[in-house]
Each structure stands twice: as structure tokens, then as C-alpha cells.
C-alpha positions as MATLAB code, in Angstrom:
seq = 'XXXXXXXXXXXXXXXXXXXXXXXXXXXXXXXXXXXXXXXXXXXXXXXXXXXXXXXXXXXXXXXXXXXXXXXXXXXXXXXXXXXXXXXXXXXXXXXXXXXXXXXXXXXXXXXXXXXXXXXXXXXXXXXXXXXXXXXXXXXXXXXXXXXXXXXXXXXXXXXXXXXXXXXXXXXXXXXXXXXXXXXXXXXXXXXXXXXXXXXXXXXXXXXXXXXXXXXXXXXXXXXXXXXXXXXXXXXXXXXXXXXXXXXXXXXXXXXXXXXXXXXXXXXXXXXXXXXXXXXXXXXXXXXXXXX';
ca = [
      -0.008    0.056   -0.043;
       1.341    3.386   -1.105;
       0.133    6.754   -1.723;
       1.284   10.232   -0.993;
       1.793    9.713    2.540;
       4.506    7.343    1.502;
       7.012    9.843   -0.057;
       9.518   11.770    1.777;
       8.462   15.230    0.302;
       4.817   14.548    0.033;
       2.328   14.865    2.811;
      -0.228   12.499    4.981;
      -3.504   14.445    4.625;
      -6.701   13.003    6.591;
      -8.369   12.205    3.419;
      -5.545   10.243    2.256;
      -5.294    8.149    5.459;
      -8.893    7.495    5.396;
      -8.791    6.293    1.813;
      -5.858    4.029    2.656;
      -8.028    2.505    5.505;
     -10.743    2.043    3.078;
      -8.635   -0.090    0.860;
      -6.752   -1.929    3.753;
     -10.160   -2.740    5.252;
     -11.349   -4.113    2.014;
      -8.005   -6.215    1.616;
      -8.355   -7.470    5.164;
     -11.852   -8.668    4.597;
     -10.505  -10.284    1.136;
      -7.733  -12.017    2.996;
      -5.147  -10.488    1.350;
      -2.116   -9.578    3.597;
      -0.406   -6.147    2.650;
       2.247   -3.581    4.137;
       1.985    0.080    4.225;
       4.881    2.276    3.433;
       4.902    5.503    5.393;
       6.914    8.789    4.989;
       9.663    8.421    7.599;
       8.786   11.887    8.547;
       5.069   11.039    9.225;
       5.721    7.683   11.032;
       9.116    7.400   12.242;
      10.171    4.036   12.771;
       7.439    2.536   10.206;
       8.382    0.693    7.068;
       9.219    2.988    4.278;
       9.518    2.675    0.661;
      13.194    2.403    0.980;
      13.032   -0.621    3.395;
      10.520   -2.271    1.362;
      12.135   -5.099   -0.671;
      10.357   -5.049   -4.305;
      11.051   -8.890   -4.532;
       8.568   -9.344   -1.338;
       5.780   -8.047   -3.434;
       3.110   -8.926   -6.116;
       1.261   -5.707   -6.331;
       1.458   -2.147   -5.388;
      -1.520   -0.490   -4.619;
      -1.451    3.652   -4.498;
      -4.394    5.177   -3.022;
      -5.649    8.739   -3.149;
      -4.430   11.938   -4.575;
      -3.438   13.305   -7.815;
      -1.304   11.004  -10.295;
       1.633   13.288  -11.324;
       5.139   13.943  -10.433;
       8.573   12.267  -10.529;
       7.901   10.139   -6.982;
       5.067    8.391   -8.479;
       7.114    7.804  -11.705;
      10.080    6.486   -9.353;
       7.583    4.045   -7.959;
       6.920    2.360  -11.347;
      10.529    1.919  -11.670;
      11.325    0.492   -8.512;
       8.547   -1.820   -8.368;
       8.670   -2.481  -12.121;
       7.719   -6.555  -11.788;
       4.693   -5.800   -9.712;
       1.285   -5.316  -10.997;
       0.418   -1.591  -10.096;
      -3.179   -0.317   -9.299;
      -4.016    3.062   -8.565;
      -7.443    3.574   -6.832;
      -9.404    6.551   -5.526;
      -6.990    9.013   -7.640;
      -7.255   12.208   -9.625;
      -5.919   11.758  -13.377;
      -4.985   14.984  -14.701;
      -3.211   13.757  -17.817;
      -3.383   10.034  -18.625;
      -0.062   10.171  -20.645;
       1.962   11.460  -17.826;
       4.200    8.907  -16.772;
       3.077    9.096  -13.315;
      -0.618    7.715  -14.650;
       0.410    5.843  -17.458;
       2.647    3.426  -15.470;
      -0.199    1.928  -13.702;
      -1.781   -1.320  -15.191;
      -5.113   -0.523  -13.741;
      -6.596    3.045  -12.543;
      -9.876    3.288  -10.809;
     -10.067    6.822  -10.599;
     -12.497    9.487   -8.634;
     -12.219   11.904  -11.564;
     -10.248   12.731  -14.483;
     -11.154    9.295  -16.763;
     -14.589    7.967  -17.149;
     -16.821    9.734  -14.872;
     -16.575   10.730  -11.252;
     -16.923    8.563   -8.228;
     -16.968    9.359   -4.642;
     -14.095    9.816   -2.696;
     -12.687    6.667   -0.643;
     -12.707    8.780    2.547;
     -16.368    8.579    2.536;
     -15.952    4.858    3.454;
     -14.373    3.899    6.752;
     -15.631    4.572   10.165;
     -14.037    7.553   12.040;
     -13.593    7.418   15.688;
     -14.860   10.295   17.585;
     -12.313   12.117   19.604;
     -12.530   15.135   21.997;
     -12.044   18.662   20.617;
      -9.925   20.910   22.514;
      -9.139   24.445   22.443;
      -5.802   25.523   23.297;
      -5.212   29.039   24.699;
      -1.522   29.724   25.643;
       0.235   32.818   26.708;
       3.823   33.455   25.798;
       4.184   36.848   27.068;
       3.454   38.642   30.281;
       6.916   39.845   31.022;
       5.701   41.911   34.071;
       6.021   38.601   35.939;
      10.012   39.093   35.444;
      11.906   36.033   36.868;
       8.638   34.341   37.915;
       7.790   33.747   34.574;
       7.364   29.857   33.310;
       5.567   30.495   30.360;
       7.498   28.726   27.601;
       8.526   25.832   29.610;
       4.759   25.401   30.651;
       3.630   25.872   27.315;
       6.265   23.453   25.937;
       5.018   20.837   28.480;
       1.489   21.327   27.784;
       1.953   21.223   23.871;
       4.166   17.958   24.146;
       1.725   16.305   26.597;
      -1.297   17.222   24.094;
       0.468   16.040   21.047;
       0.438   12.171   22.701;
      -3.225   12.689   23.175;
      -5.669   11.275   20.677;
      -7.659   14.343   20.389;
      -8.215   17.619   18.009;
      -6.475   20.219   18.932;
      -7.468   23.938   17.964;
      -4.954   26.708   18.442;
      -7.106   29.943   19.747;
      -6.391   33.322   21.083;
      -8.036   35.635   23.329;
      -6.466   38.748   21.126;
      -9.008   40.318   18.953;
      -8.252   41.647   15.390;
     -10.838   42.815   12.969;
      -8.470   42.530   10.103;
      -7.265   39.070   10.511;
      -9.756   36.329    9.509;
      -7.997   33.974   11.543;
      -8.589   35.614   14.729;
     -11.869   36.589   16.364;
     -13.088   40.351   15.944;
     -15.326   40.109   18.656;
     -15.629   38.799   22.255;
     -18.800   37.066   21.450;
     -16.935   35.171   18.522;
     -14.276   33.727   20.560;
     -16.976   32.557   23.071;
     -18.820   30.804   20.254;
     -15.838   28.961   19.175;
     -15.166   28.003   22.872;
     -18.724   26.757   23.521;
     -18.416   24.299   20.677;
     -15.390   22.610   22.339;
     -15.049   19.640   24.747;
     -12.540   21.013   26.768;
     -10.319   24.013   27.149;
      -6.555   24.004   27.949;
      -5.142   27.484   28.873;
      -2.469   29.440   30.616;
      -4.461   32.489   30.214;
      -6.635   34.118   32.842;
      -9.393   34.973   30.128;
      -9.001   31.218   28.785;
     -10.292   30.498   32.003;
     -12.936   32.857   32.382;
     -14.336   32.744   28.767;
     -14.153   29.060   28.650;
     -16.367   28.687   31.714;
     -18.771   31.476   30.759;
     -19.094   29.244   27.467;
     -20.041   26.230   29.533;
     -16.809   24.407   28.546;
     -14.783   22.542   31.504;
     -11.433   24.091   31.625;
      -8.022   22.629   32.625;
      -5.965   25.766   33.826;
      -2.291   26.033   34.400;
      -0.800   29.036   36.069;
       2.280   29.645   34.300;
       3.626   32.058   37.095;
       6.094   30.534   39.820;
       4.252   30.623   42.977;
       0.943   31.825   41.518;
      -0.148   34.467   39.565;
      -3.680   35.677   38.367;
      -4.644   32.548   36.764;
      -4.536   30.799   40.213;
      -6.346   33.805   41.838;
      -8.964   33.875   39.375;
      -9.473   30.146   39.627;
      -9.902   30.738   43.217;
     -12.210   33.638   42.794;
     -14.563   31.519   40.627;
     -14.541   28.359   42.471;
     -13.073   26.340   39.727;
     -10.968   23.261   40.790;
      -9.308   22.514   37.528;
      -6.102   24.245   38.044;
      -2.484   23.335   38.298;
       0.555   25.431   39.112;
       3.837   25.807   36.915;
       5.580   23.614   39.823;
       2.764   21.092   39.047;
       3.377   20.631   35.515;
       7.089   21.120   35.265;
       7.756   18.287   38.126;
       8.218   14.865   37.558;
       4.930   13.264   37.232;
       3.423   16.624   35.553;
       2.171   14.501   32.864;
      -0.027   12.569   34.999;
      -1.390   15.692   36.979;
      -2.463   17.164   33.324;
      -3.900   13.632   32.463;
      -5.927   13.249   35.713;
      -7.404   17.185   35.095;
      -8.165   16.206   31.681;
      -9.944   13.013   32.684;
     -11.968   14.936   35.206;
     -12.848   17.589   32.575;
     -14.200   15.090   29.859;
     -16.160   13.232   32.929;
     -19.777   13.750   33.606;
     -18.997   15.647   36.732;
     -16.356   17.932   34.824;
     -19.210   18.890   32.148;
     -21.764   19.279   34.560;
     -19.374   21.817   36.798;
     -18.942   23.832   33.704;
     -22.507   23.737   32.220;
     -23.614   24.986   35.574;
     -21.059   27.369   36.068;
     -22.615   30.707   37.685;
     -20.452   32.978   39.695;
     -21.307   34.998   42.712;
     -22.259   38.674   41.769;
     -19.152   40.448   40.976;
     -18.293   43.104   43.879;
     -16.153   44.976   41.490;
     -18.962   47.220   39.916;
     -20.841   48.368   43.146;
     -17.240   49.081   44.412;
     -16.557   51.311   41.306;
     -20.245   52.998   41.994;
     -18.811   53.752   45.424;
     -15.368   54.825   44.321;
     -17.351   57.079   42.023;
     -19.709   58.786   44.564;
     -16.799   59.144   46.974;
     -15.619   62.700   47.379;
     -12.516   61.549   49.503;
];
């Protein structure tokens, strides 16, 4: 099994990998044993095209993507004795060596009509969606800053979890389509998540306002405004920088992650209702004061 996900200079898209799964599932159902060649960049340690001995194979199946370019042409040369089949592909030019080298092409488009892409076939596991709201600034904390180290620990830990990670920013920008232009736009995005992981005060506050459980980490040594706000709001899912950076920090993150995704965590966020804020009455008093 090969595809664009097999080439060092190619890419593994979600659609490519789902198409691969569709073909592998069919081969498994038919009792046909197969190997998959992966880019060493995408799957370090897995079988690569360079490792695959052409003499071990009778067929090469190429799944998904456009048939063009020298990488596919080289595939024909390396596996010249194998029967080569392309399935679920786009054919731009049937005479291109990349396309012409296949014995059989089962195209999704470009030859004899159009067919649904193979990514429509295999089942897809449901995974939690996490919004990641990190701060790398806040120079006002000086030597107490642990922002970069905490962010590295969080992102490294998240990379090992089977979840959909969405980087978000509390910064508003009316000129950048990638950023929210209003607070309402940000809260709307936060409300559609399963969990928020944040080192920002407003990542915590707005995540809870959206009804989404928040795993908050205070990136300031000995505690800063994130810890203070978690106390003010009565929100329990907060860790200190020391908690995260110490040995076992990943376990502490995992414990709160599990709580946030549990029924208890979801209910706590959905029923979150802070006490009336005393700052605005205090402002009224300050404005009335003559002293």
C-alpha cells in the first residue's frame, strides 16, 4: 500500500489516510495480506519505501491523490515487476508517466466519469475537541515567568493524546480572518469545544462562560492571576507551574483532563454561575466618594 503519505517530500492528509483505511479494510476482508509504506517524517520507525524490498511483493496499490510527479514515476521503476493499481485518484493527464505506469487506474475523476472519494467509506472514531489558549508574554512577571517551559510541557503532552487540537487566541483583530473580531465570536468557538486547556486568565474565564470545562495552568512561579482567578471563581481544575514542570506533571495533566471530560466536569462547567461580581458596586462607591 502506497500513496502520497509514502513519500519523503509528500504529505499525509486526513483524506489520504482515510482512503488508505478503506482499501486496507477491503483487503483484510478479502484475506489479502499487505504492508503500508509511510513517509519517515510522518511515521518514524514504520516501514518506508526505501525499506520495502520489491522482491517481497506481487502488487502495489496507490491510494488517493493526484497522479503526477517524479515520486510516482519512480515508484513504477522501483516496483517494475509488480502489478500496479491506482485507486481513488485524480488523473490530470493519462499520458503523464506517473499515470501511464499503472496497469489499472480506478479513478475518482479525470477518466471515465466521477466517483465518491474513498474517504467517505471507513468508520471514523470520535475524539474530544480541545481549544488550546496559551500565553507566551506577560513580561511583567519577570523572573517568575515559566510561560515557555509550561507551554512546551502542555503542547508536548497534548501531542500524545488522541484529540483534535485547536489553537485559539483571546486577542481580537478585525483585520485578521484567523482571529475573532469580537468577544462573542471567541465565546461561540469555545462553546463548541469539549475542553479548554489554557495558561491565560481569560481562557479560563471565557471558557467557563461558554459552559466548557477548563484545564487551567498558572504559568507564573508561586502563582499569578490564573490561580487567583480560579480561586475567585471556585473552579477546581487548575495546576501550578511547579505541578506541571515537576516529574509526574503529565500525570497531573492527565488526571484533570479526565475530570474535565467526565460527567462531573461537564456538569460543573455547564452549571457554572459565579457569585455577583463585587467590583462594579465598588466602582459605584468609588465614583460617589468625595475623598
